[in-house]
Coordinates of C-alpha atoms and ligand atoms in Angstrom, one line a residue:
M1 CA 0.0 0.0 0.0
R2 CA 1.7 3.2 -1.1
N3 CA -0.7 5.7 0.4
F4 CA 1.5 6.2 3.5
T5 CA 4.9 7.8 3.7
P6 CA 6.4 7.1 7.1
E7 CA 8.7 10.1 7.2
Q8 CA 5.7 12.4 6.7
A9 CA 4.3 13.7 10.0
G10 CA 1.0 15.5 10.2
P11 CA -0.6 17.3 13.2
G12 CA 0.7 16.0 16.5
G13 CA 3.2 13.8 14.6
A14 CA 0.5 11.6 13.2
P15 CA 1.2 9.5 10.1
V16 CA -0.1 11.3 7.0
V17 CA -2.3 9.3 4.6
S18 CA -2.7 10.8 1.1
A19 CA -5.2 8.3 -0.2
D20 CA -8.8 9.5 -0.8
P21 CA -11.1 6.9 1.0
F22 CA -14.0 8.3 -1.0
S23 CA -12.4 8.0 -4.4
D24 CA -13.8 5.5 -6.9
E25 CA -10.6 3.5 -6.9
F26 CA -10.6 3.2 -3.1
L27 CA -14.3 2.3 -2.9
A28 CA -14.1 -0.2 -5.6
D29 CA -11.8 -2.3 -3.5
P30 CA -11.5 -0.8 -0.1
F31 CA -9.7 -3.6 1.8
P32 CA -6.1 -3.0 0.6
G33 CA -6.6 0.7 1.5
H34 CA -7.9 -0.3 4.9
A35 CA -4.8 -2.5 5.5
G36 CA -2.6 0.5 4.7
L37 CA -4.6 2.7 7.1
R38 CA -4.3 0.2 9.9
E39 CA -0.6 -0.3 9.4
A40 CA 0.1 3.5 9.2
G41 CA -0.8 3.9 12.8
P42 CA -3.6 3.8 15.4
V43 CA -4.5 7.4 14.5
V44 CA -3.7 8.9 11.1
W45 CA -4.1 12.2 9.4
L46 CA -6.2 12.1 6.2
E47 CA -4.7 15.0 4.4
R48 CA -7.2 15.0 1.5
Y49 CA -9.9 16.1 3.9
G50 CA -8.0 17.4 6.9
V51 CA -9.6 14.9 9.3
W52 CA -8.4 12.2 11.6
G53 CA -8.8 8.5 10.8
M54 CA -8.9 5.4 12.9
A55 CA -8.8 1.9 11.3
R56 CA -7.8 -0.5 14.1
H57 CA -10.5 -2.3 16.1
A58 CA -9.3 -1.1 19.5
E59 CA -9.3 2.6 18.6
V60 CA -12.5 2.4 16.6
Q61 CA -14.4 0.6 19.4
A62 CA -12.9 3.0 22.1
A63 CA -14.1 6.0 20.1
L64 CA -17.6 4.6 19.6
R65 CA -17.7 3.8 23.3
D66 CA -16.7 7.4 24.3
H67 CA -19.7 9.2 22.9
E68 CA -19.1 12.2 25.1
T69 CA -15.7 12.9 23.5
F70 CA -16.6 11.6 20.0
C71 CA -20.0 13.1 19.5
S72 CA -22.6 12.7 16.8
S73 CA -24.6 16.0 17.0
S74 CA -22.1 17.7 14.6
G75 CA -23.1 15.1 12.1
V76 CA -21.6 11.6 11.4
G77 CA -20.5 12.5 8.0
L78 CA -17.6 14.7 6.7
S79 CA -19.7 17.8 7.0
D80 CA -19.7 19.6 10.4
F81 CA -23.2 20.7 11.2
R82 CA -21.8 23.6 13.3
K83 CA -20.2 25.0 10.2
E84 CA -22.4 23.9 7.3
K85 CA -26.1 23.5 6.9
P86 CA -27.1 19.8 6.7
W87 CA -28.8 18.6 3.5
R88 CA -31.9 17.7 5.6
P89 CA -33.0 18.4 9.2
P90 CA -30.7 16.3 11.3
S91 CA -31.8 12.8 12.4
L92 CA -33.0 12.9 16.1
L93 CA -31.3 9.5 16.5
L94 CA -28.2 9.3 14.4
E95 CA -27.1 12.9 14.6
A96 CA -27.9 13.6 18.2
D97 CA -26.2 13.2 21.6
P98 CA -27.7 12.5 25.0
P99 CA -30.0 13.6 26.5
E100 CA -31.9 14.3 23.3
H101 CA -30.6 11.1 21.7
S102 CA -31.8 9.0 24.7
R103 CA -35.4 10.2 24.4
A104 CA -35.5 9.5 20.6
R105 CA -33.8 6.1 21.1
R106 CA -36.4 5.1 23.7
A107 CA -39.3 5.9 21.3
V108 CA -37.7 3.9 18.4
A109 CA -36.7 1.0 20.7
R110 CA -40.3 0.7 21.8
A111 CA -41.5 0.6 18.2
L112 CA -38.9 -2.1 17.3
S113 CA -39.2 -4.1 20.5
P114 CA -38.1 -7.7 20.8
G115 CA -41.8 -8.7 20.8
T116 CA -42.5 -6.7 17.6
V117 CA -39.6 -8.3 15.9
R118 CA -40.6 -11.8 17.2
N119 CA -44.1 -11.4 15.8
L120 CA -42.7 -10.5 12.3
R121 CA -40.6 -13.6 12.0
A122 CA -43.2 -16.1 10.7
G123 CA -44.4 -13.7 8.0
F124 CA -40.8 -12.9 7.0
A125 CA -40.1 -16.7 6.7
A126 CA -43.2 -17.3 4.6
E127 CA -42.2 -14.5 2.3
A128 CA -38.7 -15.9 2.0
D129 CA -40.1 -19.2 1.0
R130 CA -42.4 -17.7 -1.6
L131 CA -39.5 -15.8 -3.1
V132 CA -37.3 -18.9 -3.2
T133 CA -40.1 -20.7 -5.0
E134 CA -40.2 -18.0 -7.7
L135 CA -36.4 -17.9 -8.0
L136 CA -36.2 -21.6 -8.5
A137 CA -38.7 -21.3 -11.4
G138 CA -36.2 -18.9 -13.1
G139 CA -32.7 -20.4 -13.0
T140 CA -30.5 -17.4 -13.4
V141 CA -31.2 -14.2 -11.5
D142 CA -29.6 -10.9 -10.6
G143 CA -28.8 -11.4 -7.0
V144 CA -29.2 -7.6 -6.3
T145 CA -32.5 -6.7 -8.0
G146 CA -34.0 -10.2 -7.8
I147 CA -33.1 -11.1 -4.3
A148 CA -31.2 -8.6 -2.2
E149 CA -33.5 -5.7 -3.1
E150 CA -36.6 -7.8 -3.7
Y151 CA -36.8 -9.5 -0.3
P152 CA -36.4 -6.5 2.0
L153 CA -38.8 -4.5 -0.3
R154 CA -41.4 -7.2 0.2
V155 CA -41.2 -7.5 3.9
F156 CA -40.0 -4.1 5.3
P157 CA -42.6 -1.7 4.0
P158 CA -45.6 -3.7 5.1
A159 CA -44.0 -4.2 8.5
A160 CA -43.4 -0.5 8.8
G161 CA -47.0 0.2 7.7
L162 CA -46.2 1.5 4.2
T163 CA -48.6 0.6 1.5
G164 CA -48.1 0.6 -2.3
D165 CA -44.9 0.4 -4.3
C166 CA -42.1 2.1 -2.4
R167 CA -39.2 0.5 -4.3
E168 CA -37.6 3.4 -6.2
Q169 CA -38.2 6.0 -3.5
L170 CA -36.7 4.0 -0.6
L171 CA -33.7 2.9 -2.6
A172 CA -33.0 6.4 -4.0
Y173 CA -33.4 8.0 -0.6
G174 CA -31.0 5.4 1.1
D175 CA -28.4 5.9 -1.6
M176 CA -28.6 9.6 -1.2
A177 CA -28.4 9.5 2.7
F178 CA -25.4 7.2 2.7
N179 CA -23.6 9.2 0.0
A180 CA -24.3 12.4 1.9
F181 CA -22.0 11.2 4.8
G182 CA -19.1 11.6 2.4
P183 CA -17.6 14.5 0.5
R184 CA -19.5 16.4 -2.3
N185 CA -18.1 14.1 -5.0
H186 CA -19.6 12.7 -8.2
L187 CA -21.3 9.9 -6.2
L188 CA -23.3 12.4 -4.2
A189 CA -24.1 14.4 -7.4
R190 CA -25.4 11.2 -9.1
S191 CA -27.6 10.2 -6.2
T192 CA -28.9 13.7 -5.9
A193 CA -30.0 13.6 -9.5
R194 CA -32.0 10.5 -8.8
M195 CA -33.9 12.3 -5.9
E196 CA -36.6 14.2 -7.9
G197 CA -39.8 14.1 -5.8
V198 CA -38.3 11.7 -3.3
V199 CA -37.9 14.1 -0.4
P200 CA -41.6 15.1 -0.4
W201 CA -42.6 11.5 -0.9
I202 CA -40.6 10.4 2.2
A203 CA -42.0 13.3 4.2
A204 CA -45.6 12.4 3.2
H205 CA -45.0 8.8 4.2
C206 CA -43.7 9.6 7.6
T207 CA -47.0 11.2 8.7
R208 CA -49.4 9.5 11.1
Q209 CA -52.1 9.3 8.4
A210 CA -49.8 7.5 5.9
L211 CA -48.9 4.7 8.2
A212 CA -51.1 1.6 8.5
P213 CA -52.1 0.8 12.1
G214 CA -50.2 -2.1 13.6
G215 CA -47.0 -1.3 11.7
F216 CA -43.9 -0.1 13.6
G217 CA -44.2 3.3 12.0
A218 CA -47.5 3.7 13.8
R219 CA -45.9 2.5 17.0
I220 CA -43.6 5.5 16.9
Y221 CA -46.7 7.7 17.1
D222 CA -47.7 5.8 20.3
S223 CA -44.9 7.7 22.0
A224 CA -46.3 11.0 20.6
D225 CA -49.7 10.0 22.0
E226 CA -48.2 9.4 25.3
G227 CA -46.3 12.7 25.2
S228 CA -42.7 11.6 25.4
I229 CA -42.1 13.0 21.9
T230 CA -43.9 15.5 19.8
E231 CA -45.9 14.7 16.6
D232 CA -43.1 16.3 14.5
E233 CA -40.4 14.3 16.3
A234 CA -42.4 11.1 15.6
G235 CA -42.3 11.9 11.9
L236 CA -38.6 12.5 11.9
L237 CA -38.1 9.2 13.7
V238 CA -40.1 7.4 11.1
R239 CA -37.9 9.0 8.6
S240 CA -34.9 7.4 10.4
L241 CA -36.5 4.0 9.9
L242 CA -37.1 4.6 6.2
T243 CA -33.6 6.0 5.7
A244 CA -31.6 3.3 7.6
G245 CA -33.9 0.3 7.3
V246 CA -33.9 -0.8 3.7
D247 CA -30.8 0.0 1.7
T248 CA -28.5 -1.3 4.5
T249 CA -30.2 -4.7 4.5
V250 CA -30.2 -4.7 0.7
V251 CA -26.5 -4.2 0.6
T252 CA -25.8 -6.8 3.3
L253 CA -27.9 -9.5 1.6
G254 CA -26.1 -8.8 -1.7
C255 CA -22.7 -9.2 0.1
A256 CA -23.9 -12.4 1.7
L257 CA -25.0 -13.9 -1.6
D258 CA -21.7 -12.9 -3.2
C259 CA -19.6 -14.5 -0.4
L260 CA -21.6 -17.7 -0.5
A261 CA -21.7 -18.0 -4.3
R262 CA -18.0 -17.5 -4.5
D263 CA -17.2 -20.1 -1.9
P264 CA -18.9 -23.4 -2.5
G265 CA -17.4 -24.8 0.7
Q266 CA -19.2 -22.2 2.8
W267 CA -22.4 -22.6 0.8
Q268 CA -22.2 -26.4 1.5
L269 CA -21.8 -25.7 5.2
L270 CA -24.9 -23.7 5.2
R271 CA -26.8 -26.3 3.1
D272 CA -25.8 -29.0 5.5
D273 CA -27.0 -26.9 8.5
P274 CA -29.4 -24.1 7.6
S275 CA -29.4 -23.1 11.3
L276 CA -26.0 -21.5 10.4
A277 CA -28.0 -18.8 8.5
G278 CA -27.7 -16.3 11.4
A279 CA -24.0 -17.0 11.7
A280 CA -23.6 -16.5 7.9
F281 CA -25.4 -13.1 8.1
E282 CA -23.2 -12.0 11.1
E283 CA -20.0 -13.1 9.3
T284 CA -21.1 -11.1 6.3
L285 CA -21.4 -8.0 8.5
R286 CA -17.9 -8.5 9.7
Y287 CA -16.3 -9.6 6.5
A288 CA -18.0 -7.1 4.1
S289 CA -19.0 -4.3 6.4
P290 CA -21.9 -3.0 4.3
V291 CA -21.7 0.2 6.3
Q292 CA -18.0 1.0 5.9
T293 CA -17.5 4.2 7.8
F294 CA -19.0 6.8 10.1
F295 CA -17.5 10.1 11.4
R296 CA -17.5 11.5 14.9
T297 CA -16.5 15.0 16.1
T298 CA -14.3 15.6 19.1
T299 CA -15.9 17.7 21.9
R300 CA -12.5 18.3 23.7
P301 CA -8.8 17.7 23.2
V302 CA -8.3 14.0 23.5
A303 CA -5.3 11.6 23.4
A304 CA -5.6 8.5 21.3
G305 CA -2.9 6.2 19.9
G306 CA -0.2 8.5 21.3
I307 CA -1.5 11.6 19.5
T308 CA -3.5 14.5 20.8
L309 CA -6.6 15.4 18.8
G310 CA -8.0 18.9 19.2
A311 CA -11.5 19.9 20.0
G312 CA -14.1 20.2 17.3
E313 CA -12.2 17.9 14.9
K314 CA -13.7 15.3 12.6
V315 CA -12.6 11.6 13.0
L316 CA -13.4 9.1 10.3
L317 CA -14.0 5.6 11.9
F318 CA -13.3 2.8 9.5
L319 CA -15.7 0.1 10.8
A320 CA -14.8 -2.1 7.8
A321 CA -11.0 -1.9 8.6
A322 CA -11.7 -2.7 12.3
N323 CA -13.7 -5.7 11.2
R324 CA -10.6 -7.1 9.5
D325 CA -8.0 -6.0 11.9
P326 CA -5.5 -8.9 12.4
R327 CA -4.9 -7.6 16.0
R328 CA -8.5 -8.6 16.7
W329 CA -9.4 -11.4 14.3
E330 CA -7.7 -14.6 13.2
D331 CA -7.3 -14.9 9.5
P332 CA -9.5 -11.7 9.1
D333 CA -9.7 -11.8 5.3
R334 CA -11.2 -15.3 5.3
F335 CA -15.1 -15.5 5.1
D336 CA -16.0 -18.3 7.5
I337 CA -19.5 -18.8 8.7
R338 CA -18.3 -21.0 11.6
R339 CA -16.4 -18.1 13.0
R340 CA -17.5 -16.3 16.2
A341 CA -18.1 -12.9 14.5
V342 CA -19.4 -11.3 17.7
G343 CA -17.4 -8.2 18.5
H344 CA -17.6 -6.9 14.9
V345 CA -18.5 -3.2 14.6
G346 CA -20.6 -3.6 11.5
F347 CA -23.7 -2.5 13.4
G348 CA -21.6 0.1 15.2
Y349 CA -21.0 -0.1 19.0
G350 CA -22.2 1.8 22.1
I351 CA -25.2 4.1 22.4
H352 CA -25.6 4.5 18.6
A353 CA -25.3 0.8 17.7
C354 CA -27.9 -0.2 15.1
I355 CA -31.4 -0.1 16.6
G356 CA -32.8 -2.2 13.8
A357 CA -30.2 -4.9 14.2
A358 CA -32.7 -7.5 15.5
L359 CA -35.1 -6.8 12.6
S360 CA -32.3 -7.0 10.0
R361 CA -31.1 -10.3 11.5
V362 CA -34.6 -11.8 11.1
E363 CA -34.5 -10.8 7.4
G364 CA -31.0 -12.2 6.9
E365 CA -31.7 -15.4 8.8
E366 CA -35.0 -16.2 7.2
L367 CA -33.9 -15.4 3.6
L368 CA -30.5 -17.3 3.9
A369 CA -32.2 -20.3 5.7
A370 CA -34.9 -20.5 3.0
L371 CA -32.2 -20.5 0.3
A372 CA -30.1 -23.1 2.2
R373 CA -33.1 -25.5 2.6
R374 CA -34.2 -25.4 -1.0
V375 CA -31.3 -24.4 -3.3
A376 CA -28.7 -27.0 -4.1
T377 CA -26.2 -24.8 -5.9
L378 CA -25.7 -21.1 -5.7
A379 CA -23.1 -20.0 -8.2
P380 CA -21.9 -16.9 -10.1
A381 CA -23.3 -16.6 -13.6
G382 CA -21.2 -13.6 -14.6
E383 CA -19.0 -10.9 -13.2
P384 CA -20.4 -9.0 -10.3
V385 CA -20.6 -5.2 -10.7
R386 CA -19.7 -3.2 -7.6
R387 CA -22.0 -0.4 -6.4
L388 CA -20.1 2.7 -5.4
N389 CA -21.4 4.7 -2.5
N390 CA -19.5 7.0 -0.1
T391 CA -20.6 4.8 2.9
L392 CA -22.2 1.6 1.7
S393 CA -20.1 -1.2 0.1
G394 CA -21.9 -3.7 -2.0
F395 CA -23.0 -4.6 -5.5
A396 CA -25.0 -3.1 -8.3
S397 CA -25.4 -6.4 -10.1
L398 CA -24.7 -10.0 -9.1
P399 CA -25.5 -12.6 -11.8
L400 CA -26.3 -15.9 -10.1
V401 CA -27.6 -19.3 -11.1
L402 CA -29.6 -21.3 -8.7
T403 CA -30.5 -25.0 -9.0
P404 CA -33.2 -26.6 -6.9
A405 CA -32.5 -29.2 -4.2
R406 CA -34.2 -32.5 -4.8
Ligands
LIG1 C1 -31.3 8.2 10.5 C2 -30.2 7.3 9.9 C3 -29.8 7.6 8.6 C4 -28.8 6.8 8.0 C5 -28.2 5.8 8.7 C6 -28.6 5.6 10.0 C7 -27.2 3.7 10.0 C8 -29.6 6.3 10.6 O1 -31.9 8.9 9.7 O2 -31.5 8.2 11.7 O3 -28.0 4.6 10.7

């Protein structure tokens, strides 16, 4: 990795990294870049953007744990909300600190309670089985549009209480939101161009009237009825679910299909024991890190990795690099569904850890288990095309051929 020149010293003596982690080249194959960042040091200076970077598991996890020092209310993208106007009103959940964050989190946690998620499982399993039946009638399929997008878009909107076809709006909005955490590059411009009419569509579908009773969208409004949040806050929290709840799962399922199709030994392990579906989903989160990065902003001068960071400075946390840190993982670049992947930071860590994790795990487990039970071979049927996004790492296209189990 030639992005690091050891004799260069940045602020505080930090190693300087010249690579642009949001360039097409870096995003198309981020893992060599991540190795370079980890080896450069525990804390690096990313000169392209004038921000700090952390790529080792210990430092990334420590920063996520210390939410008072590494705060979220200045935004968790490159843009500092204290200096620049955000592209939309900030998320009450993602882009907030305690105590405001705690109140928002309680309302969403209530809507996505373990009981709610448990009650969704049977329906999600039935839908996975229906989709697999349709797939097996086809033979070859694009794993992205035909499976990784198709499945979450069949189960998530009805569970949320959305009715009608939401496909393009939810995908375009997710692509935009995750690109918006990065710099104003051509990826952000491209997703902005796809947004015509989407912002008002999302806003309209976050209202109380738009959400079917019984869905978890409506359950957010229970907290408004009770008075712990306002009606407007409930709408913004529904927006969080629609932003973070679909594209993330889509990308993760695509990565899981890619890993399993490219490794017949791992697919056979899953075939032999479909109860490994949850482990396969978890290992995908570690190995592929569908959400690659998030920023934090320092609230005070802080020492980390032998370097002092100033107050009010942006820090880019490479979740994906932490998830393959050889200091933390044995044979980190090997996809192995038998591995204990717990401890990965693919869902984040600490007070902002993914609040939809349990829901996404049900989607992952039920889809992968249904495939494992009924598909004999899952194999590549052409070259995968990577999807470039400033935050999400996955595929635009994944040609697959499926053959039925007898
Ligand atoms: C939100 C939000 C948006 C994007 C991502 C996310 C991964 C949350 O609007 O709260 O978490």
